[in-house]
PDB file of C-alpha atoms in Angstrom:
ATOM      1  CA  UNK A   8     -75.365 -62.640 -10.782  1.00  0.00           C
ATOM      2  CA  UNK A   9     -77.674 -61.081 -13.315  1.00  0.00           C
ATOM      3  CA  UNK A  10     -81.397 -60.277 -13.033  1.00  0.00           C
ATOM      4  CA  UNK A  11     -83.675 -59.269 -15.882  1.00  0.00           C
ATOM      5  CA  UNK A  12     -87.093 -57.867 -15.409  1.00  0.00           C
ATOM      6  CA  UNK A  13     -89.302 -57.208 -18.436  1.00  0.00           C
ATOM      7  CA  UNK A  14     -92.251 -54.957 -18.539  1.00  0.00           C
ATOM      8  CA  UNK A  15     -94.653 -53.217 -20.961  1.00  0.00           C
ATOM      9  CA  UNK A  16     -96.664 -56.030 -22.397  1.00  0.00           C
ATOM     10  CA  UNK A  17    -100.369 -56.039 -22.605  1.00  0.00           C
ATOM     11  CA  UNK A  18    -103.313 -56.196 -25.086  1.00  0.00           C
ATOM     12  CA  UNK A  19    -103.196 -54.091 -28.273  1.00  0.00           C
ATOM     13  CA  UNK A  20    -105.253 -53.909 -31.406  1.00  0.00           C
ATOM     14  CA  UNK A  21    -103.663 -54.927 -34.841  1.00  0.00           C
ATOM     15  CA  UNK A  22    -101.662 -52.110 -36.104  1.00  0.00           C
ATOM     16  CA  UNK A  23    -100.948 -50.690 -32.670  1.00  0.00           C
ATOM     17  CA  UNK A  24     -97.735 -50.253 -30.807  1.00  0.00           C
ATOM     18  CA  UNK A  25     -96.155 -51.314 -27.674  1.00  0.00           C
ATOM     19  CA  UNK A  26     -92.770 -50.766 -26.064  1.00  0.00           C
ATOM     20  CA  UNK A  27     -91.138 -53.420 -24.050  1.00  0.00           C
ATOM     21  CA  UNK A  28     -88.561 -52.759 -21.424  1.00  0.00           C
ATOM     22  CA  UNK A  29     -85.977 -55.030 -19.792  1.00  0.00           C
ATOM     23  CA  UNK A  30     -84.136 -53.713 -16.737  1.00  0.00           C
ATOM     24  CA  UNK A  31     -80.909 -55.632 -16.003  1.00  0.00           C
ATOM     25  CA  UNK A  32     -79.117 -55.508 -12.738  1.00  0.00           C
ATOM     26  CA  UNK A  33     -76.016 -57.326 -11.381  1.00  0.00           C
ATOM     27  CA  UNK A  34     -72.748 -57.748 -12.927  1.00  0.00           C
ATOM     28  CA  UNK A  35     -73.056 -56.398 -16.435  1.00  0.00           C
ATOM     29  CA  UNK A  36     -70.562 -55.477 -19.128  1.00  0.00           C
ATOM     30  CA  UNK A  37     -71.166 -53.193 -21.983  1.00  0.00           C
ATOM     31  CA  UNK A  38     -69.992 -55.989 -24.227  1.00  0.00           C
ATOM     32  CA  UNK A  39     -72.861 -58.222 -23.025  1.00  0.00           C
ATOM     33  CA  UNK A  40     -75.329 -58.858 -25.877  1.00  0.00           C
ATOM     34  CA  UNK A  41     -78.891 -58.378 -25.122  1.00  0.00           C
ATOM     35  CA  UNK A  42     -81.802 -59.837 -26.966  1.00  0.00           C
ATOM     36  CA  UNK A  43     -85.475 -60.243 -27.210  1.00  0.00           C
ATOM     37  CA  UNK A  44     -87.060 -63.690 -27.799  1.00  0.00           C
ATOM     38  CA  UNK A  45     -90.646 -64.744 -28.071  1.00  0.00           C
ATOM     39  CA  UNK A  46     -92.652 -67.907 -27.689  1.00  0.00           C
ATOM     40  CA  UNK A  47     -96.075 -68.335 -29.185  1.00  0.00           C
ATOM     41  CA  UNK A  48     -98.377 -71.193 -27.961  1.00  0.00           C
ATOM     42  CA  UNK A  49     -97.364 -74.452 -29.665  1.00  0.00           C
ATOM     43  CA  UNK A  50     -94.159 -72.899 -31.174  1.00  0.00           C
ATOM     44  CA  UNK A  51     -90.438 -72.932 -30.445  1.00  0.00           C
ATOM     45  CA  UNK A  52     -88.935 -69.897 -28.731  1.00  0.00           C
ATOM     46  CA  UNK A  53     -87.418 -67.635 -31.448  1.00  0.00           C
ATOM     47  CA  UNK A  54     -85.047 -64.725 -31.510  1.00  0.00           C
ATOM     48  CA  UNK A  55     -86.779 -61.418 -32.307  1.00  0.00           C
ATOM     49  CA  UNK A  56     -84.045 -58.904 -32.104  1.00  0.00           C
ATOM     50  CA  UNK A  57     -80.590 -58.668 -30.637  1.00  0.00           C
ATOM     51  CA  UNK A  58     -78.236 -55.739 -29.955  1.00  0.00           C
ATOM     52  CA  UNK A  59     -74.598 -56.005 -29.759  1.00  0.00           C
ATOM     53  CA  UNK A  60     -71.660 -53.944 -28.516  1.00  0.00           C
ATOM     54  CA  UNK A  61     -71.645 -50.731 -30.325  1.00  0.00           C
ATOM     55  CA  UNK A  62     -75.301 -50.797 -31.098  1.00  0.00           C
ATOM     56  CA  UNK A  63     -75.246 -53.377 -33.919  1.00  0.00           C
ATOM     57  CA  UNK A  64     -78.634 -55.012 -34.321  1.00  0.00           C
ATOM     58  CA  UNK A  65     -80.267 -57.834 -35.965  1.00  0.00           C
ATOM     59  CA  UNK A  66     -83.850 -58.881 -36.450  1.00  0.00           C
ATOM     60  CA  UNK A  67     -85.900 -61.801 -37.349  1.00  0.00           C
ATOM     61  CA  UNK A  68     -87.294 -61.443 -40.864  1.00  0.00           C
ATOM     62  CA  UNK A  69     -90.811 -61.472 -39.627  1.00  0.00           C
ATOM     63  CA  UNK A  70     -90.324 -58.246 -37.620  1.00  0.00           C
ATOM     64  CA  UNK A  71     -87.845 -56.161 -39.806  1.00  0.00           C
ATOM     65  CA  UNK A  72     -89.159 -52.764 -40.510  1.00  0.00           C
ATOM     66  CA  UNK A  73     -91.793 -53.011 -37.583  1.00  0.00           C
ATOM     67  CA  UNK A  74     -89.662 -53.587 -34.464  1.00  0.00           C
ATOM     68  CA  UNK A  75     -86.647 -51.627 -33.175  1.00  0.00           C
ATOM     69  CA  UNK A  76     -84.374 -52.757 -30.357  1.00  0.00           C
ATOM     70  CA  UNK A  77     -82.412 -50.172 -28.418  1.00  0.00           C
ATOM     71  CA  UNK A  78     -80.239 -50.043 -25.366  1.00  0.00           C
ATOM     72  CA  UNK A  79     -79.515 -47.507 -22.724  1.00  0.00           C
ATOM     73  CA  UNK A  80     -76.174 -48.661 -21.186  1.00  0.00           C
ATOM     74  CA  UNK A  81     -76.488 -45.985 -18.400  1.00  0.00           C
ATOM     75  CA  UNK A  82     -79.757 -47.500 -17.203  1.00  0.00           C
ATOM     76  CA  UNK A  83     -78.836 -51.138 -18.066  1.00  0.00           C
ATOM     77  CA  UNK A  84     -82.087 -51.282 -19.914  1.00  0.00           C
ATOM     78  CA  UNK A  85     -82.936 -52.669 -23.492  1.00  0.00           C
ATOM     79  CA  UNK A  86     -86.091 -51.727 -25.188  1.00  0.00           C
ATOM     80  CA  UNK A  87     -88.248 -53.236 -27.894  1.00  0.00           C
ATOM     81  CA  UNK A  88     -90.328 -50.824 -29.736  1.00  0.00           C
ATOM     82  CA  UNK A  89     -93.125 -52.698 -31.622  1.00  0.00           C
ATOM     83  CA  UNK A  90     -95.083 -50.918 -34.333  1.00  0.00           C
ATOM     84  CA  UNK A  91     -97.680 -52.229 -36.759  1.00  0.00           C
ATOM     85  CA  UNK A  92     -98.368 -55.162 -34.577  1.00  0.00           C
ATOM     86  CA  UNK A  93    -100.119 -58.185 -36.078  1.00  0.00           C
ATOM     87  CA  UNK A  94    -102.037 -61.097 -34.432  1.00  0.00           C
ATOM     88  CA  UNK A  95     -99.089 -63.270 -35.338  1.00  0.00           C
ATOM     89  CA  UNK A  96     -96.929 -61.312 -32.865  1.00  0.00           C
ATOM     90  CA  UNK A  97     -98.932 -62.695 -29.947  1.00  0.00           C
ATOM     91  CA  UNK A  98     -96.446 -64.394 -27.711  1.00  0.00           C
ATOM     92  CA  UNK A  99     -94.691 -64.236 -24.334  1.00  0.00           C
ATOM     93  CA  UNK A 100     -91.605 -62.026 -24.908  1.00  0.00           C
ATOM     94  CA  UNK A 101     -88.381 -62.794 -23.087  1.00  0.00           C
ATOM     95  CA  UNK A 102     -85.452 -60.636 -22.368  1.00  0.00           C
ATOM     96  CA  UNK A 103     -82.105 -62.359 -22.646  1.00  0.00           C
ATOM     97  CA  UNK A 104     -78.691 -61.424 -21.753  1.00  0.00           C
ATOM     98  CA  UNK A 105     -75.368 -63.407 -22.449  1.00  0.00           C
ATOM     99  CA  UNK A 106     -72.986 -62.617 -19.709  1.00  0.00           C
ATOM    100  CA  UNK A 107     -69.216 -62.525 -20.414  1.00  0.00           C
ATOM    101  CA  UNK A 108     -68.638 -62.444 -16.691  1.00  0.00           C
ATOM    102  CA  UNK A 109     -70.430 -65.709 -15.952  1.00  0.00           C
ATOM    103  CA  UNK A 110     -70.151 -67.262 -19.468  1.00  0.00           C
ATOM    104  CA  UNK A 111     -73.933 -68.130 -19.557  1.00  0.00           C
ATOM    105  CA  UNK A 112     -77.312 -66.857 -20.603  1.00  0.00           C
ATOM    106  CA  UNK A 113     -79.803 -65.147 -18.313  1.00  0.00           C
ATOM    107  CA  UNK A 114     -83.604 -64.757 -18.900  1.00  0.00           C
ATOM    108  CA  UNK A 115     -86.273 -62.635 -17.701  1.00  0.00           C
ATOM    109  CA  UNK A 116     -89.626 -63.932 -16.436  1.00  0.00           C
ATOM    110  CA  UNK A 117     -91.389 -62.939 -19.736  1.00  0.00           C
ATOM    111  CA  UNK A 118     -94.088 -60.606 -20.489  1.00  0.00           C
ATOM    112  CA  UNK A 119     -97.304 -61.396 -22.364  1.00  0.00           C
ATOM    113  CA  UNK A 120     -98.081 -59.504 -25.733  1.00  0.00           C
ATOM    114  CA  UNK A 121    -101.482 -60.108 -27.129  1.00  0.00           C
ATOM    115  CA  UNK A 122    -102.567 -58.532 -30.463  1.00  0.00           C
ATOM    116  CA  UNK A 123    -106.300 -59.002 -31.012  1.00  0.00           C
ATOM    117  CA  UNK A 124    -109.291 -56.899 -32.013  1.00  0.00           C
TER     118      UNK A 124
END
């Protein structure tokens, strides 16, 4: 199947930066879309960024211009570079992969991002 492992979360001050990584293993196609979601306390999980085949990306309006998603297909790893972080970005961030092999979504365990002074 597919396994996803996130890393890179932590505590950062407002205005700071973090880079999240998600390492994927298993039966993965280059066509599989990979995404970052986040869930803050008391809120629904939301899509943060997604990267498609060919490198096409989309972002939540709240993170446009601050976050960048990228993908290293050779390493089966997706990244989320987060700059100009705000307290509102505090959440658990989850890596997601939609598998065209198994026709289902896979999720990582999540990594905590806390933005605070």
